């Protein structure tokens, strides 16, 4: 069935992603790598969408979800300032983080990450994924990614659509 094909594709993707990232010689010397767990970092777009919680509940992510400590702080700031649309999106993202934390089978950890002068939130998240040798969970499909970066992105929208039953 389509769900099985999607699951197998995701596993193959994970293997090839790790092969591509190892060629970038990005080192990650933290407790997750020491225990052999895969790491996933959600970006703001995937948290705003919320389907990552449903996908995590299914056991799709067989590793650790790592949330850079700056992300909830920035989301909190956005939920208190700006236009109503931005506030609503930030509140949805914070709620998705709370729901992920409440899932018993999901390992979620908030991690302090030393960042260079990354100006915008997306740059900070991408840098964090590179430093931790993690897959970036996103809904944004940018055609401007380099070939080396392609392997670190895991598009939740694509996975969710693939798992949707055919009409």
PDB file of C-alpha atoms in Angstrom:
ATOM      1  CA  UNK A   1       0.000   0.000   0.000  1.00  0.00           C
ATOM      2  CA  UNK A   2       1.002   3.630  -0.281  1.00  0.00           C
ATOM      3  CA  UNK A   3       1.657   3.904   3.463  1.00  0.00           C
ATOM      4  CA  UNK A   4       4.147   1.016   3.349  1.00  0.00           C
ATOM      5  CA  UNK A   5       5.901   2.481   0.316  1.00  0.00           C
ATOM      6  CA  UNK A   6       6.103   5.861   2.073  1.00  0.00           C
ATOM      7  CA  UNK A   7       7.518   4.281   5.226  1.00  0.00           C
ATOM      8  CA  UNK A   8      10.146   2.323   3.292  1.00  0.00           C
ATOM      9  CA  UNK A   9      11.011   5.446   1.291  1.00  0.00           C
ATOM     10  CA  UNK A  10      11.448   7.405   4.508  1.00  0.00           C
ATOM     11  CA  UNK A  11      13.817   4.755   5.891  1.00  0.00           C
ATOM     12  CA  UNK A  12      15.834   4.760   2.656  1.00  0.00           C
ATOM     13  CA  UNK A  13      15.849   8.565   2.691  1.00  0.00           C
ATOM     14  CA  UNK A  14      17.195   8.521   6.254  1.00  0.00           C
ATOM     15  CA  UNK A  15      20.037   6.202   5.246  1.00  0.00           C
ATOM     16  CA  UNK A  16      21.010   8.269   2.207  1.00  0.00           C
ATOM     17  CA  UNK A  17      20.635  11.504   4.186  1.00  0.00           C
ATOM     18  CA  UNK A  18      23.161  10.296   6.730  1.00  0.00           C
ATOM     19  CA  UNK A  19      25.538   9.275   3.932  1.00  0.00           C
ATOM     20  CA  UNK A  20      25.278  12.729   2.313  1.00  0.00           C
ATOM     21  CA  UNK A  21      25.749  14.595   5.584  1.00  0.00           C
ATOM     22  CA  UNK A  22      28.771  12.538   6.548  1.00  0.00           C
ATOM     23  CA  UNK A  23      30.465  13.795   3.402  1.00  0.00           C
ATOM     24  CA  UNK A  24      29.963  17.366   4.652  1.00  0.00           C
ATOM     25  CA  UNK A  25      32.156  16.534   7.666  1.00  0.00           C
ATOM     26  CA  UNK A  26      29.771  18.252  10.055  1.00  0.00           C
ATOM     27  CA  UNK A  27      30.649  16.977  13.491  1.00  0.00           C
ATOM     28  CA  UNK A  28      28.076  16.384  16.174  1.00  0.00           C
ATOM     29  CA  UNK A  29      29.608  15.350  19.455  1.00  0.00           C
ATOM     30  CA  UNK A  30      26.603  15.192  21.734  1.00  0.00           C
ATOM     31  CA  UNK A  31      24.793  12.544  23.712  1.00  0.00           C
ATOM     32  CA  UNK A  32      22.399  11.710  20.849  1.00  0.00           C
ATOM     33  CA  UNK A  33      25.154  10.727  18.462  1.00  0.00           C
ATOM     34  CA  UNK A  34      26.876   8.758  21.206  1.00  0.00           C
ATOM     35  CA  UNK A  35      23.724   6.664  21.650  1.00  0.00           C
ATOM     36  CA  UNK A  36      23.166   6.278  17.897  1.00  0.00           C
ATOM     37  CA  UNK A  37      19.797   8.062  17.879  1.00  0.00           C
ATOM     38  CA  UNK A  38      18.730  10.059  14.868  1.00  0.00           C
ATOM     39  CA  UNK A  39      17.912  13.664  15.515  1.00  0.00           C
ATOM     40  CA  UNK A  40      15.103  15.735  14.051  1.00  0.00           C
ATOM     41  CA  UNK A  41      14.781  19.505  14.430  1.00  0.00           C
ATOM     42  CA  UNK A  42      11.385  21.046  13.674  1.00  0.00           C
ATOM     43  CA  UNK A  43      11.260  24.472  12.101  1.00  0.00           C
ATOM     44  CA  UNK A  44       8.581  27.087  12.685  1.00  0.00           C
ATOM     45  CA  UNK A  45       6.559  26.155   9.590  1.00  0.00           C
ATOM     46  CA  UNK A  46       6.106  22.532  10.628  1.00  0.00           C
ATOM     47  CA  UNK A  47       5.144  23.499  14.176  1.00  0.00           C
ATOM     48  CA  UNK A  48       2.599  26.043  12.927  1.00  0.00           C
ATOM     49  CA  UNK A  49       1.040  23.343  10.748  1.00  0.00           C
ATOM     50  CA  UNK A  50       0.734  20.893  13.642  1.00  0.00           C
ATOM     51  CA  UNK A  51       0.661  17.644  11.630  1.00  0.00           C
ATOM     52  CA  UNK A  52       4.122  16.822  12.991  1.00  0.00           C
ATOM     53  CA  UNK A  53       2.411  15.865  16.260  1.00  0.00           C
ATOM     54  CA  UNK A  54       0.170  13.344  14.493  1.00  0.00           C
ATOM     55  CA  UNK A  55       3.107  11.929  12.551  1.00  0.00           C
ATOM     56  CA  UNK A  56       5.208  11.691  15.725  1.00  0.00           C
ATOM     57  CA  UNK A  57       2.364   9.875  17.475  1.00  0.00           C
ATOM     58  CA  UNK A  58       2.531   7.138  14.798  1.00  0.00           C
ATOM     59  CA  UNK A  59       6.182   6.415  15.630  1.00  0.00           C
ATOM     60  CA  UNK A  60       7.436   7.760  12.310  1.00  0.00           C
ATOM     61  CA  UNK A  61      10.344   9.498  14.009  1.00  0.00           C
ATOM     62  CA  UNK A  62      12.525   6.790  15.481  1.00  0.00           C
ATOM     63  CA  UNK A  63      14.926   9.160  17.151  1.00  0.00           C
ATOM     64  CA  UNK A  64      15.106  12.288  19.226  1.00  0.00           C
ATOM     65  CA  UNK A  65      13.266  15.518  18.446  1.00  0.00           C
ATOM     66  CA  UNK A  66      15.632  18.311  19.370  1.00  0.00           C
ATOM     67  CA  UNK A  67      14.310  21.818  19.822  1.00  0.00           C
ATOM     68  CA  UNK A  68      16.915  24.576  19.923  1.00  0.00           C
ATOM     69  CA  UNK A  69      16.239  26.592  23.086  1.00  0.00           C
ATOM     70  CA  UNK A  70      15.977  29.821  21.106  1.00  0.00           C
ATOM     71  CA  UNK A  71      12.937  28.545  19.171  1.00  0.00           C
ATOM     72  CA  UNK A  72      10.329  28.610  21.980  1.00  0.00           C
ATOM     73  CA  UNK A  73      11.673  32.006  23.109  1.00  0.00           C
ATOM     74  CA  UNK A  74      11.285  33.449  19.626  1.00  0.00           C
ATOM     75  CA  UNK A  75       7.826  31.906  19.227  1.00  0.00           C
ATOM     76  CA  UNK A  76       6.767  33.370  22.587  1.00  0.00           C
ATOM     77  CA  UNK A  77       7.983  36.813  21.508  1.00  0.00           C
ATOM     78  CA  UNK A  78       6.096  36.505  18.204  1.00  0.00           C
ATOM     79  CA  UNK A  79       2.916  35.437  20.029  1.00  0.00           C
ATOM     80  CA  UNK A  80       2.984  38.648  22.042  1.00  0.00           C
ATOM     81  CA  UNK A  81       3.912  41.169  19.337  1.00  0.00           C
ATOM     82  CA  UNK A  82       3.109  41.833  15.718  1.00  0.00           C
ATOM     83  CA  UNK A  83      -0.013  41.352  13.669  1.00  0.00           C
ATOM     84  CA  UNK A  84      -2.781  38.908  14.587  1.00  0.00           C
ATOM     85  CA  UNK A  85      -1.829  36.376  11.899  1.00  0.00           C
ATOM     86  CA  UNK A  86       1.761  36.161  13.194  1.00  0.00           C
ATOM     87  CA  UNK A  87       0.527  35.917  16.791  1.00  0.00           C
ATOM     88  CA  UNK A  88      -1.867  33.085  15.886  1.00  0.00           C
ATOM     89  CA  UNK A  89       0.806  31.147  13.987  1.00  0.00           C
ATOM     90  CA  UNK A  90       3.260  31.484  16.878  1.00  0.00           C
ATOM     91  CA  UNK A  91       0.621  30.320  19.373  1.00  0.00           C
ATOM     92  CA  UNK A  92      -0.143  27.273  17.184  1.00  0.00           C
ATOM     93  CA  UNK A  93       3.571  26.450  17.043  1.00  0.00           C
ATOM     94  CA  UNK A  94       3.912  26.729  20.837  1.00  0.00           C
ATOM     95  CA  UNK A  95       0.873  24.477  21.279  1.00  0.00           C
ATOM     96  CA  UNK A  96       2.407  21.900  18.907  1.00  0.00           C
ATOM     97  CA  UNK A  97       5.593  21.929  21.024  1.00  0.00           C
ATOM     98  CA  UNK A  98       3.529  21.328  24.170  1.00  0.00           C
ATOM     99  CA  UNK A  99       1.694  18.448  22.478  1.00  0.00           C
ATOM    100  CA  UNK A 100       5.002  16.901  21.322  1.00  0.00           C
ATOM    101  CA  UNK A 101       6.325  17.096  24.885  1.00  0.00           C
ATOM    102  CA  UNK A 102       3.244  15.290  26.183  1.00  0.00           C
ATOM    103  CA  UNK A 103       3.656  12.288  23.870  1.00  0.00           C
ATOM    104  CA  UNK A 104       5.014   9.412  25.986  1.00  0.00           C
ATOM    105  CA  UNK A 105       6.967   7.598  23.239  1.00  0.00           C
ATOM    106  CA  UNK A 106       8.606  10.696  21.792  1.00  0.00           C
ATOM    107  CA  UNK A 107      11.960  11.870  23.040  1.00  0.00           C
ATOM    108  CA  UNK A 108      12.005  15.648  22.912  1.00  0.00           C
ATOM    109  CA  UNK A 109      14.849  17.707  24.273  1.00  0.00           C
ATOM    110  CA  UNK A 110      15.455  21.420  24.383  1.00  0.00           C
ATOM    111  CA  UNK A 111      19.105  22.134  23.639  1.00  0.00           C
ATOM    112  CA  UNK A 112      21.236  25.248  23.899  1.00  0.00           C
ATOM    113  CA  UNK A 113      23.157  25.706  20.674  1.00  0.00           C
ATOM    114  CA  UNK A 114      25.938  28.219  20.120  1.00  0.00           C
ATOM    115  CA  UNK A 115      25.148  30.153  16.984  1.00  0.00           C
ATOM    116  CA  UNK A 116      27.146  32.447  14.770  1.00  0.00           C
ATOM    117  CA  UNK A 117      25.538  35.693  13.831  1.00  0.00           C
ATOM    118  CA  UNK A 118      22.483  34.117  12.219  1.00  0.00           C
ATOM    119  CA  UNK A 119      20.057  36.917  11.532  1.00  0.00           C
ATOM    120  CA  UNK A 120      16.744  35.221  10.939  1.00  0.00           C
ATOM    121  CA  UNK A 121      15.053  32.312  12.655  1.00  0.00           C
ATOM    122  CA  UNK A 122      15.302  29.979   9.644  1.00  0.00           C
ATOM    123  CA  UNK A 123      19.063  30.534   9.406  1.00  0.00           C
ATOM    124  CA  UNK A 124      19.403  29.719  13.109  1.00  0.00           C
ATOM    125  CA  UNK A 125      17.401  26.506  12.730  1.00  0.00           C
ATOM    126  CA  UNK A 126      19.329  25.405   9.626  1.00  0.00           C
ATOM    127  CA  UNK A 127      22.630  26.068  11.415  1.00  0.00           C
ATOM    128  CA  UNK A 128      21.407  24.051  14.423  1.00  0.00           C
ATOM    129  CA  UNK A 129      20.502  21.097  12.189  1.00  0.00           C
ATOM    130  CA  UNK A 130      23.946  21.186  10.588  1.00  0.00           C
ATOM    131  CA  UNK A 131      25.781  21.394  13.919  1.00  0.00           C
ATOM    132  CA  UNK A 132      23.793  18.477  15.376  1.00  0.00           C
ATOM    133  CA  UNK A 133      23.862  16.447  12.140  1.00  0.00           C
ATOM    134  CA  UNK A 134      20.066  16.358  12.317  1.00  0.00           C
ATOM    135  CA  UNK A 135      17.247  16.200   9.795  1.00  0.00           C
ATOM    136  CA  UNK A 136      15.286  19.409   9.516  1.00  0.00           C
ATOM    137  CA  UNK A 137      11.520  18.854   9.709  1.00  0.00           C
ATOM    138  CA  UNK A 138       9.917  21.509   7.529  1.00  0.00           C
ATOM    139  CA  UNK A 139       6.974  22.428   5.334  1.00  0.00           C
ATOM    140  CA  UNK A 140       8.963  24.845   3.230  1.00  0.00           C
ATOM    141  CA  UNK A 141      10.222  23.506  -0.085  1.00  0.00           C
ATOM    142  CA  UNK A 142      12.841  25.963  -1.199  1.00  0.00           C
ATOM    143  CA  UNK A 143      14.268  25.490  -4.683  1.00  0.00           C
ATOM    144  CA  UNK A 144      17.354  27.427  -3.558  1.00  0.00           C
ATOM    145  CA  UNK A 145      18.823  24.667  -1.382  1.00  0.00           C
ATOM    146  CA  UNK A 146      22.243  23.424  -2.333  1.00  0.00           C
ATOM    147  CA  UNK A 147      22.639  19.759  -3.234  1.00  0.00           C
ATOM    148  CA  UNK A 148      24.413  19.124   0.070  1.00  0.00           C
ATOM    149  CA  UNK A 149      21.510  20.635   2.002  1.00  0.00           C
ATOM    150  CA  UNK A 150      18.869  18.596   0.152  1.00  0.00           C
ATOM    151  CA  UNK A 151      19.665  15.506   2.216  1.00  0.00           C
ATOM    152  CA  UNK A 152      19.028  17.153   5.570  1.00  0.00           C
ATOM    153  CA  UNK A 153      15.470  18.296   4.822  1.00  0.00           C
ATOM    154  CA  UNK A 154      12.465  16.144   5.636  1.00  0.00           C
ATOM    155  CA  UNK A 155       9.295  17.718   4.240  1.00  0.00           C
ATOM    156  CA  UNK A 156       6.366  16.878   6.530  1.00  0.00           C
ATOM    157  CA  UNK A 157       3.870  18.070   3.931  1.00  0.00           C
ATOM    158  CA  UNK A 158       5.148  15.489   1.443  1.00  0.00           C
ATOM    159  CA  UNK A 159       5.008  12.694   4.026  1.00  0.00           C
ATOM    160  CA  UNK A 160       1.517  13.628   5.211  1.00  0.00           C
ATOM    161  CA  UNK A 161       0.222  13.761   1.632  1.00  0.00           C
ATOM    162  CA  UNK A 162       1.783  10.396   0.861  1.00  0.00           C
ATOM    163  CA  UNK A 163       0.090   8.838   3.878  1.00  0.00           C
ATOM    164  CA  UNK A 164      -3.326  10.276   2.962  1.00  0.00           C
ATOM    165  CA  UNK A 165      -5.646   7.571   1.588  1.00  0.00           C
ATOM    166  CA  UNK A 166      -6.371   7.828  -2.145  1.00  0.00           C
ATOM    167  CA  UNK A 167      -9.739   9.205  -3.118  1.00  0.00           C
TER     168      UNK A 167
END
